[in-house]
Amino acid sequence: MGATRSLEIIRAFYAVAREVGLENASISRVGEHMGISNGLVMHYFKTKDELLIGLNDYILQQHMQVMLEGHRGQIRSRKDLEELIRNLFSRKWNQYFDDGVFYSCYALIYRNEAFKDSFKAYLLELHRVLRDELQQARENGIIENENIDSLAEIIFALVDGSYYYLGMFDQGDALHKSQQETYIAHCLQLFKYSVS
Amino acid sequence: MGATRSLEIIRAFYAVAREVGLENASISRVGEHMGISNGLVMHYFKTKDELLIGLNDYILQQHMQVMLEGHRGQIRSRKDLEELIRNLFSRKWNQYFDDGVFYSCYALIYRNEAFKDSFKAYLLELHRVLRDELQQARENGIIENENIDSLAEIIFALVDGSYYYLGMFDQGDALHKSQQETYIAHCLQLFKYSVS
DNA sequence: AAATTAATTGAATGACCATTCAATTTATGT
DNA sequence: ACATAAATTGAATGGTCATTCAATTAATTT
């Protein structure tokens, strides 16, 4: 089946990019990494651009999956809500994902409209999901914030801003930990909890 | 003088990266762009890595300059403080800087320790400056926030997170504008103004 | 003016790149 | 078993890459 081979190739491309950087990840290296000929790679992806777009889609899809993992259900308690937030700030996918490759893809949106559209769709969807979760928290009487939309946007800005800054520090670093707690504490403090 | 030539080359490298992407910015293209031989470029930068590091330093230095431009002085009034914040969120350097090149450089920190160190030093310095400005605002009796340190960190997370997200939208876009106002409004609301 | 140093050229090198393609192997359907 | 299609190979192509270097020109010093 062609679809699985395509996916295999994308995964290999990702693995190679992780090792040598996206800018040095070539078709030949992908083939070599898989133990197949470079010609075969090009049989599944007519151009390198196609492969790049495939990688981008793959990364975004995986990212979404990890991002939403765990808190798919309803937000029924204050604890659920806090876990949701902590989950957003935890850089747990670092074990699955490479930030260098991710930001390299992100950088491409500024020169490639297709990349920008993909990223935009992904981010809008991600924001929508958080908004819905917060809406649920409100409907379930956990919080009483009035402007859920902007609340979600603020939280995501904090999340994304924290990734950007914390990328500088090792995850074991003490500063990394305390900084992360600062962000989380501020976030949780944004909620107007209902008195029960 | 060698120093000015080096700077010329870095600037040309930046201009080329802007046009074709950092991953496609080659020594030859830099030479071509300047109307000099590729050999001369390599005379000033022994390896391409040196040139890359030169570009990174240049970008960070310029970025800092634009970031701090205007609000070098004391924060004496509430208006000064608000302007400082608005300035941080305004993407005004987009006319001078290319986000694609910037994020491409940023992505390199994940695989190159020298890049990471440069970026880290730059960000720490930038954060220090904002912290000092807020401290001034406090000493001048404009705000009464107790934890200036974490306040500065939260503000920067919002700033960086907003850049990340707003990169997706055209600056003329209505959503871009309203989103930006959401961030700014939230930021200003973080201040505990003194009653005068 | 001669000597020395610095700036600059441009061609050569060998490696790697994305892409093409004819040939071959493997799988699939009849 | 045969025929058709799909998967795969590997070599060839022409281009660009970073890097090297001997030769040349310009600037500076003596």
Short mmCIF file of C-alpha atoms (C1' of nucleotides) in Angstrom, two decimals:
data_model
loop_
_atom_site.label_atom_id
_atom_site.label_comp_id
_atom_site.label_asym_id
_atom_site.label_seq_id
_atom_site.Cartn_x
_atom_site.Cartn_y
_atom_site.Cartn_z
CA MET A 1 0.00 0.00 0.00
CA GLY A 2 1.33 3.36 -1.04
CA ALA A 3 -0.06 5.29 1.89
CA THR A 4 1.97 3.43 4.50
CA ARG A 5 5.18 3.82 2.48
CA SER A 6 4.54 7.53 2.20
CA LEU A 7 4.12 7.73 5.93
CA GLU A 8 7.26 5.68 6.46
CA ILE A 9 9.16 8.12 4.28
CA ILE A 10 7.80 11.14 6.10
CA ARG A 11 8.77 9.60 9.40
CA ALA A 12 12.26 8.89 8.11
CA PHE A 13 12.50 12.43 6.79
CA TYR A 14 11.57 13.65 10.22
CA ALA A 15 14.13 11.40 11.90
CA VAL A 16 16.85 12.62 9.56
CA ALA A 17 15.88 16.26 10.04
CA ARG A 18 16.11 15.69 13.74
CA GLU A 19 19.65 14.45 13.39
CA VAL A 20 21.13 16.85 10.87
CA GLY A 21 18.65 19.70 10.79
CA LEU A 22 15.84 20.26 8.33
CA GLU A 23 18.08 22.34 6.06
CA ASN A 24 20.46 19.38 5.66
CA ALA A 25 17.87 16.64 5.38
CA SER A 26 18.16 15.44 1.77
CA ILE A 27 16.30 12.88 -0.27
CA SER A 28 19.37 10.66 -0.43
CA ARG A 29 19.81 10.72 3.30
CA VAL A 30 16.20 9.75 3.78
CA GLY A 31 16.66 6.81 1.44
CA GLU A 32 19.86 5.81 3.16
CA HIS A 33 18.17 6.02 6.55
CA MET A 34 15.45 3.67 5.34
CA GLY A 35 17.74 1.35 3.41
CA ILE A 36 16.04 2.09 0.11
CA SER A 37 17.09 3.92 -3.02
CA ASN A 38 16.68 7.64 -3.41
CA GLY A 39 14.68 6.96 -6.55
CA LEU A 40 12.02 5.26 -4.50
CA VAL A 41 11.63 8.24 -2.24
CA MET A 42 11.03 10.39 -5.29
CA HIS A 43 8.52 7.87 -6.57
CA TYR A 44 6.27 8.66 -3.64
CA PHE A 45 7.02 12.36 -3.51
CA LYS A 46 7.44 13.97 -6.92
CA THR A 47 9.37 16.91 -5.51
CA LYS A 48 11.11 17.75 -2.28
CA ASP A 49 8.53 20.42 -1.66
CA GLU A 50 5.85 17.73 -1.56
CA LEU A 51 7.87 15.91 1.03
CA LEU A 52 8.28 19.07 3.07
CA ILE A 53 4.57 19.71 3.02
CA GLY A 54 4.01 16.11 4.02
CA LEU A 55 6.35 16.53 6.95
CA ASN A 56 4.65 19.73 8.00
CA ASP A 57 1.22 18.13 7.97
CA TYR A 58 2.56 15.15 9.85
CA ILE A 59 4.17 17.29 12.53
CA LEU A 60 1.10 19.40 13.04
CA GLN A 61 -1.13 16.37 13.25
CA GLN A 62 1.13 14.67 15.77
CA HIS A 63 1.47 17.87 17.72
CA MET A 64 -2.24 18.24 17.98
CA GLN A 65 -2.57 14.67 19.13
CA VAL A 66 -0.05 15.06 21.95
CA MET A 67 -1.43 18.45 22.86
CA LEU A 68 -4.92 17.09 23.35
CA GLU A 69 -3.91 13.74 24.79
CA GLY A 70 -5.41 12.98 28.17
CA HIS A 71 -7.93 15.74 28.50
CA ARG A 72 -10.36 14.72 25.86
CA GLY A 73 -13.23 14.36 28.26
CA GLN A 74 -15.30 16.90 30.08
CA ILE A 75 -13.90 19.36 32.54
CA ARG A 76 -15.93 18.41 35.58
CA SER A 77 -13.87 19.66 38.46
CA ARG A 78 -11.39 22.34 39.37
CA LYS A 79 -8.79 19.60 39.41
CA ASP A 80 -9.57 18.66 35.81
CA LEU A 81 -9.11 22.26 34.80
CA GLU A 82 -5.79 22.58 36.60
CA GLU A 83 -4.54 19.42 34.99
CA LEU A 84 -5.53 20.72 31.59
CA ILE A 85 -3.45 23.84 32.15
CA ARG A 86 -0.48 21.97 33.58
CA ASN A 87 -0.62 19.67 30.61
CA LEU A 88 -0.42 22.59 28.20
CA PHE A 89 2.72 23.91 29.82
CA SER A 90 4.46 20.59 30.28
CA ARG A 91 6.92 20.09 27.48
CA LYS A 92 6.25 16.39 27.61
CA TRP A 93 6.24 15.88 23.86
CA ASN A 94 9.89 16.73 23.83
CA GLN A 95 10.40 13.03 24.06
CA TYR A 96 8.45 12.58 20.84
CA PHE A 97 9.15 15.81 19.05
CA ASP A 98 12.08 17.93 18.13
CA ASP A 99 11.68 21.64 18.69
CA GLY A 100 14.34 22.46 16.14
CA VAL A 101 12.44 20.75 13.34
CA PHE A 102 9.19 22.25 14.52
CA TYR A 103 10.47 25.82 14.51
CA SER A 104 12.24 25.23 11.20
CA CYS A 105 8.87 24.32 9.73
CA TYR A 106 7.27 27.27 11.43
CA ALA A 107 9.88 29.60 9.91
CA LEU A 108 8.77 28.43 6.46
CA ILE A 109 5.33 29.99 6.83
CA TYR A 110 6.88 33.38 6.19
CA ARG A 111 7.90 32.45 2.67
CA ASN A 112 5.51 29.69 1.68
CA GLU A 113 1.80 30.29 1.58
CA ALA A 114 0.94 26.59 1.74
CA PHE A 115 2.85 26.24 4.99
CA LYS A 116 1.19 29.28 6.41
CA ASP A 117 -2.26 27.94 5.58
CA SER A 118 -1.49 24.58 7.18
CA PHE A 119 -0.15 26.17 10.32
CA LYS A 120 -3.01 28.58 10.53
CA ALA A 121 -5.60 25.85 10.25
CA TYR A 122 -3.79 23.84 12.91
CA LEU A 123 -3.54 26.73 15.34
CA LEU A 124 -7.11 27.82 14.85
CA GLU A 125 -8.25 24.28 15.55
CA LEU A 126 -6.07 24.05 18.64
CA HIS A 127 -7.39 27.31 19.98
CA ARG A 128 -10.91 26.21 19.27
CA VAL A 129 -10.44 23.09 21.34
CA LEU A 130 -9.17 24.98 24.38
CA ARG A 131 -11.97 27.48 24.03
CA ASP A 132 -14.48 24.64 24.05
CA GLU A 133 -12.92 23.08 27.12
CA LEU A 134 -13.05 26.36 28.98
CA GLN A 135 -16.61 26.84 27.86
CA GLN A 136 -17.41 23.46 29.34
CA ALA A 137 -15.74 24.43 32.59
CA ARG A 138 -18.00 27.40 32.67
CA GLU A 139 -21.12 25.45 31.84
CA ASN A 140 -20.22 22.92 34.49
CA GLY A 141 -20.08 25.73 37.00
CA ILE A 142 -16.38 25.54 37.74
CA ILE A 143 -15.42 28.98 36.60
CA GLU A 144 -17.37 32.16 36.07
CA ASN A 145 -15.13 34.07 33.69
CA GLU A 146 -17.17 36.05 31.25
CA ASN A 147 -14.92 36.38 28.26
CA ILE A 148 -13.91 32.79 27.54
CA ASP A 149 -12.61 33.65 24.08
CA SER A 150 -10.00 36.10 25.18
CA LEU A 151 -9.17 33.94 28.18
CA ALA A 152 -8.25 31.11 25.82
CA GLU A 153 -6.17 33.42 23.68
CA ILE A 154 -4.26 34.76 26.68
CA ILE A 155 -3.54 31.26 27.91
CA PHE A 156 -2.22 30.18 24.54
CA ALA A 157 -0.03 33.24 24.26
CA LEU A 158 1.46 32.34 27.62
CA VAL A 159 1.96 28.75 26.55
CA ASP A 160 3.61 29.62 23.25
CA GLY A 161 5.67 32.39 24.81
CA SER A 162 6.87 30.04 27.49
CA TYR A 163 8.00 27.45 24.94
CA TYR A 164 9.91 30.07 23.07
CA TYR A 165 11.75 31.27 26.16
CA LEU A 166 12.22 27.95 27.89
CA GLY A 167 13.77 26.47 24.76
CA MET A 168 16.88 28.25 25.97
CA PHE A 169 17.13 26.22 29.17
CA ASP A 170 17.66 22.56 29.86
CA GLN A 171 14.54 20.94 31.15
CA GLY A 172 16.34 19.76 34.25
CA ASP A 173 17.50 23.31 34.95
CA ALA A 174 16.22 24.89 38.17
CA LEU A 175 15.38 28.12 36.35
CA HIS A 176 13.38 26.12 33.84
CA LYS A 177 11.27 24.60 36.58
CA SER A 178 10.61 27.78 38.55
CA GLN A 179 9.89 29.75 35.40
CA GLN A 180 7.38 27.15 34.31
CA GLU A 181 5.68 27.36 37.70
CA THR A 182 5.47 31.12 37.35
CA TYR A 183 3.58 30.73 34.09
CA ILE A 184 1.27 28.06 35.44
CA ALA A 185 0.52 29.98 38.63
CA HIS A 186 -0.36 33.07 36.65
CA CYS A 187 -2.58 31.07 34.35
CA LEU A 188 -4.51 29.41 37.13
CA GLN A 189 -4.97 32.75 38.76
CA LEU A 190 -6.82 33.93 35.66
CA PHE A 191 -9.76 31.74 36.54
CA LYS A 192 -12.63 33.13 38.54
CA TYR A 193 -13.64 30.01 40.39
CA SER A 194 -17.23 29.64 41.43
CA VAL A 195 -17.78 29.48 45.17
CA SER A 196 -19.30 26.09 45.90
CA MET B 1 39.07 48.24 7.04
CA GLY B 2 38.15 44.61 7.56
CA ALA B 3 35.45 45.20 10.12
CA THR B 4 33.21 47.21 7.79
CA ARG B 5 33.58 44.62 5.02
CA SER B 6 32.58 41.89 7.43
CA LEU B 7 29.50 43.84 8.38
CA GLU B 8 28.72 44.48 4.74
CA ILE B 9 28.88 40.77 4.11
CA ILE B 10 26.66 39.93 7.05
CA ARG B 11 24.13 42.46 5.87
CA ALA B 12 24.21 41.01 2.38
CA PHE B 13 23.84 37.52 3.82
CA TYR B 14 20.81 38.73 5.69
CA ALA B 15 19.34 40.34 2.60
CA VAL B 16 19.83 37.15 0.61
CA ALA B 17 18.36 35.00 3.39
CA ARG B 18 15.37 37.27 3.38
CA GLU B 19 14.85 36.69 -0.32
CA VAL B 20 15.49 32.98 -0.66
CA GLY B 21 15.37 31.68 2.90
CA LEU B 22 18.27 31.06 5.24
CA GLU B 23 18.55 27.44 4.10
CA ASN B 24 19.15 28.59 0.52
CA ALA B 25 21.42 31.52 1.27
CA SER B 26 24.79 30.43 -0.09
CA ILE B 27 28.22 32.03 -0.12
CA SER B 28 28.08 32.46 -3.88
CA ARG B 29 24.74 34.20 -3.72
CA VAL B 30 26.06 36.57 -1.10
CA GLY B 31 29.01 37.39 -3.32
CA GLU B 32 26.77 37.83 -6.32
CA HIS B 33 24.47 40.10 -4.32
CA MET B 34 27.43 42.28 -3.39
CA GLY B 35 29.11 42.17 -6.78
CA ILE B 36 32.23 40.54 -5.38
CA SER B 37 33.77 37.11 -5.75
CA ASN B 38 32.77 34.22 -3.54
CA GLY B 39 36.43 33.84 -2.61
CA LEU B 40 36.36 37.24 -0.96
CA VAL B 41 33.43 36.30 1.20
CA MET B 42 35.37 33.30 2.41
CA HIS B 43 38.36 35.51 3.07
CA TYR B 44 36.42 37.32 5.77
CA PHE B 45 34.58 34.27 7.06
CA LYS B 46 36.66 31.12 7.08
CA THR B 47 33.62 28.87 7.15
CA LYS B 48 29.94 29.26 6.54
CA ASP B 49 29.32 28.54 10.18
CA GLU B 50 31.27 31.65 11.09
CA LEU B 51 29.06 33.63 8.76
CA LEU B 52 25.95 32.13 10.32
CA ILE B 53 27.11 33.04 13.78
CA GLY B 54 27.89 36.51 12.53
CA LEU B 55 24.37 36.82 11.17
CA ASN B 56 22.87 35.58 14.40
CA ASP B 57 24.78 38.10 16.47
CA TYR B 58 23.87 40.84 14.06
CA ILE B 59 20.18 39.99 14.14
CA LEU B 60 20.05 39.81 17.90
CA GLN B 61 21.87 43.09 18.28
CA GLN B 62 19.56 44.83 15.81
CA HIS B 63 16.55 43.25 17.40
CA MET B 64 17.54 44.52 20.80
CA GLN B 65 18.05 47.98 19.41
CA VAL B 66 14.61 48.16 17.84
CA MET B 67 13.02 46.56 20.87
CA LEU B 68 14.41 49.19 23.21
CA GLU B 69 14.11 52.11 20.84
CA GLY B 70 12.06 54.98 22.17
CA HIS B 71 11.62 53.99 25.77
CA ARG B 72 15.17 54.33 26.97
CA GLY B 73 14.31 56.93 29.55
CA GLN B 74 12.56 56.74 32.86
CA ILE B 75 9.02 55.59 33.28
CA ARG B 76 7.54 58.65 34.95
CA SER B 77 3.86 58.37 34.21
CA ARG B 78 1.15 55.87 33.59
CA LYS B 79 1.21 56.99 30.00
CA ASP B 80 4.92 56.16 29.69
CA LEU B 81 4.23 52.70 31.00
CA GLU B 82 1.37 52.10 28.61
CA GLU B 83 3.47 53.25 25.71
CA LEU B 84 6.22 50.88 26.74
CA ILE B 85 3.79 47.98 26.65
CA ARG B 86 2.22 49.00 23.36
CA ASN B 87 5.65 49.29 21.90
CA LEU B 88 6.51 45.76 22.91
CA PHE B 89 3.48 44.35 21.13
CA SER B 90 3.73 46.49 18.03
CA ARG B 91 5.41 44.50 15.31
CA LYS B 92 6.98 47.67 14.01
CA TRP B 93 10.33 46.10 13.25
CA ASN B 94 8.68 44.05 10.56
CA GLN B 95 9.72 46.81 8.25
CA TYR B 96 13.34 46.27 9.25
CA PHE B 97 13.37 42.58 10.05
CA ASP B 98 12.26 39.37 8.52
CA ASP B 99 10.50 36.97 10.84
CA GLY B 100 11.36 33.99 8.69
CA VAL B 101 15.10 34.58 9.04
CA PHE B 102 14.71 35.30 12.71
CA TYR B 103 12.86 32.07 13.47
CA SER B 104 15.25 30.13 11.23
CA CYS B 105 18.08 31.36 13.42
CA TYR B 106 16.09 30.58 16.52
CA ALA B 107 15.54 27.01 15.32
CA LEU B 108 19.30 26.55 15.18
CA ILE B 109 19.66 26.87 18.95
CA TYR B 110 18.32 23.35 19.27
CA ARG B 111 21.29 21.87 17.45
CA ASN B 112 24.07 24.38 17.94
CA GLU B 113 25.29 25.31 21.39
CA ALA B 114 26.90 28.55 20.23
CA PHE B 115 23.58 29.76 18.87
CA LYS B 116 21.82 28.79 22.04
CA ASP B 117 24.30 30.72 24.16
CA SER B 118 23.96 33.82 22.00
CA PHE B 119 20.20 33.70 22.09
CA LYS B 120 20.14 33.05 25.78
CA ALA B 121 22.38 36.01 26.54
CA TYR B 122 20.24 38.22 24.34
CA LEU B 123 16.97 37.15 25.92
CA LEU B 124 18.28 37.44 29.46
CA GLU B 125 19.45 40.95 28.70
CA LEU B 126 16.14 41.89 27.13
CA HIS B 127 14.22 40.58 30.11
CA ARG B 128 16.55 42.39 32.45
CA VAL B 129 15.81 45.69 30.73
CA LEU B 130 12.04 45.30 31.02
CA ARG B 131 12.41 44.26 34.63
CA ASP B 132 14.40 47.41 35.32
CA GLU B 133 11.83 49.58 33.62
CA LEU B 134 9.03 48.08 35.65
CA GLN B 135 11.10 48.49 38.78
CA GLN B 136 11.43 52.14 37.91
CA ALA B 137 7.71 52.44 37.43
CA ARG B 138 7.33 51.05 40.89
CA GLU B 139 9.93 53.33 42.42
CA ASN B 140 8.31 56.29 40.73
CA GLY B 141 5.05 55.36 42.39
CA ILE B 142 3.14 54.47 39.26
CA ILE B 143 2.43 50.85 40.03
CA GLU B 144 2.39 48.91 43.25
CA ASN B 145 2.86 45.35 42.01
CA GLU B 146 4.89 43.37 44.44
CA ASN B 147 6.49 40.73 42.28
CA ILE B 148 8.09 42.73 39.50
CA ASP B 149 10.23 39.80 38.36
CA SER B 150 7.40 37.47 37.55
CA LEU B 151 5.39 40.37 36.14
CA ALA B 152 8.14 40.99 33.61
CA GLU B 153 8.30 37.30 32.72
CA ILE B 154 4.54 37.08 32.19
CA ILE B 155 4.58 40.13 29.97
CA PHE B 156 7.36 38.72 27.83
CA ALA B 157 5.63 35.39 27.50
CA LEU B 158 2.58 37.24 26.24
CA VAL B 159 4.68 39.27 23.83
CA ASP B 160 6.52 36.26 22.42
CA GLY B 161 3.40 34.14 22.32
CA SER B 162 1.57 36.85 20.46
CA TYR B 163 4.31 37.12 17.83
CA TYR B 164 4.19 33.41 17.30
CA TYR B 165 0.45 33.37 16.77
CA LEU B 166 0.09 36.63 14.91
CA GLY B 167 2.73 35.56 12.42
CA MET B 168 -0.11 33.63 10.85
CA PHE B 169 -2.13 36.72 10.03
CA ASP B 170 -1.52 39.68 7.80
CA GLN B 171 -0.82 42.79 9.77
CA GLY B 172 -3.66 44.59 8.07
CA ASP B 173 -6.06 41.77 8.98
CA ALA B 174 -8.92 42.70 11.31
CA LEU B 175 -8.31 39.61 13.42
CA HIS B 176 -4.68 40.63 13.79
CA LYS B 177 -5.65 44.01 15.18
CA SER B 178 -8.29 42.83 17.60
CA GLN B 179 -6.11 39.97 18.81
CA GLN B 180 -3.28 42.38 19.46
CA GLU B 181 -5.61 44.61 21.45
CA THR B 182 -6.68 41.63 23.53
CA TYR B 183 -3.08 40.98 24.49
CA ILE B 184 -2.34 44.61 25.26
CA ALA B 185 -5.50 45.04 27.30
CA HIS B 186 -4.68 42.00 29.37
CA CYS B 187 -1.16 43.20 29.92
CA LEU B 188 -2.18 46.66 31.07
CA GLN B 189 -4.67 45.10 33.40
CA LEU B 190 -1.83 43.30 35.15
CA PHE B 191 -0.65 46.56 36.65
CA LYS B 192 -1.82 47.62 40.06
CA TYR B 193 -1.82 51.34 39.57
CA SER B 194 -1.23 53.54 42.59
CA VAL B 195 -4.15 55.80 43.48
CA SER B 196 -2.86 59.34 43.16
"C1'" DA C 1 60.45 53.92 -5.24
"C1'" DA C 2 60.81 49.59 -3.35
"C1'" DA C 3 59.08 46.33 -0.31
"C1'" DT C 4 55.58 44.48 2.29
"C1'" DT C 5 51.02 43.60 3.48
"C1'" DA C 6 46.10 43.36 2.58
"C1'" DA C 7 42.29 42.86 -0.55
"C1'" DT C 8 40.50 40.56 -4.28
"C1'" DT C 9 39.94 37.52 -8.13
"C1'" DG C 10 38.37 33.45 -10.47
"C1'" DA C 11 39.11 29.00 -11.55
"C1'" DA C 12 39.46 24.30 -9.69
"C1'" DT C 13 37.99 20.59 -6.48
"C1'" DG C 14 35.24 17.05 -4.91
"C1'" DA C 15 31.04 16.35 -2.61
"C1'" DC C 16 26.28 16.41 -2.55
"C1'" DC C 17 21.94 17.93 -4.32
"C1'" DA C 18 17.06 17.09 -6.62
"C1'" DT C 19 15.36 15.06 -10.38
"C1'" DT C 20 14.87 11.71 -14.42
"C1'" DC C 21 14.54 7.34 -16.38
"C1'" DA C 22 15.18 2.88 -18.40
"C1'" DA C 23 15.58 -1.56 -16.51
"C1'" DT C 24 14.40 -5.02 -13.08
"C1'" DT C 25 12.04 -7.18 -9.50
"C1'" DT C 26 7.87 -8.13 -6.99
"C1'" DA C 27 2.99 -8.34 -6.43
"C1'" DT C 28 -1.65 -8.78 -8.21
"C1'" DG C 29 -5.39 -10.04 -10.87
"C1'" DT C 30 -7.23 -13.19 -14.44
"C1'" DA D 1 0.40 -19.74 -15.99
"C1'" DC D 2 0.20 -15.37 -17.95
"C1'" DA D 3 -0.38 -10.61 -18.22
"C1'" DT D 4 -0.62 -6.39 -16.22
"C1'" DA D 5 0.47 -3.20 -12.79
"C1'" DA D 6 3.17 -1.55 -8.84
"C1'" DA D 7 7.34 -1.22 -6.42
"C1'" DT D 8 12.06 -0.65 -6.61
"C1'" DT D 9 16.68 -0.12 -8.30
"C1'" DG D 10 20.77 2.40 -9.50
"C1'" DA D 11 23.08 4.95 -12.62
"C1'" DA D 12 23.14 9.37 -15.07
"C1'" DT D 13 22.32 14.46 -15.35
"C1'" DG D 14 23.35 19.05 -14.64
"C1'" DG D 15 23.51 22.17 -11.07
"C1'" DT D 16 25.03 24.21 -6.83
"C1'" DC D 17 27.51 23.86 -2.73
"C1'" DA D 18 31.62 25.16 0.60
"C1'" DT D 19 36.21 25.35 0.45
"C1'" DT D 20 41.09 25.96 -1.41
"C1'" DC D 21 44.58 28.36 -3.65
"C1'" DA D 22 47.79 30.43 -6.78
"C1'" DA D 23 47.81 34.69 -9.09
"C1'" DT D 24 46.72 39.60 -9.37
"C1'" DT D 25 45.63 44.12 -7.91
"C1'" DA D 26 45.47 47.76 -4.51
"C1'" DA D 27 46.99 49.90 -0.29
"C1'" DT D 28 50.39 50.80 3.13
"C1'" DT D 29 54.73 51.14 5.02
"C1'" DT D 30 59.56 52.02 4.81
#
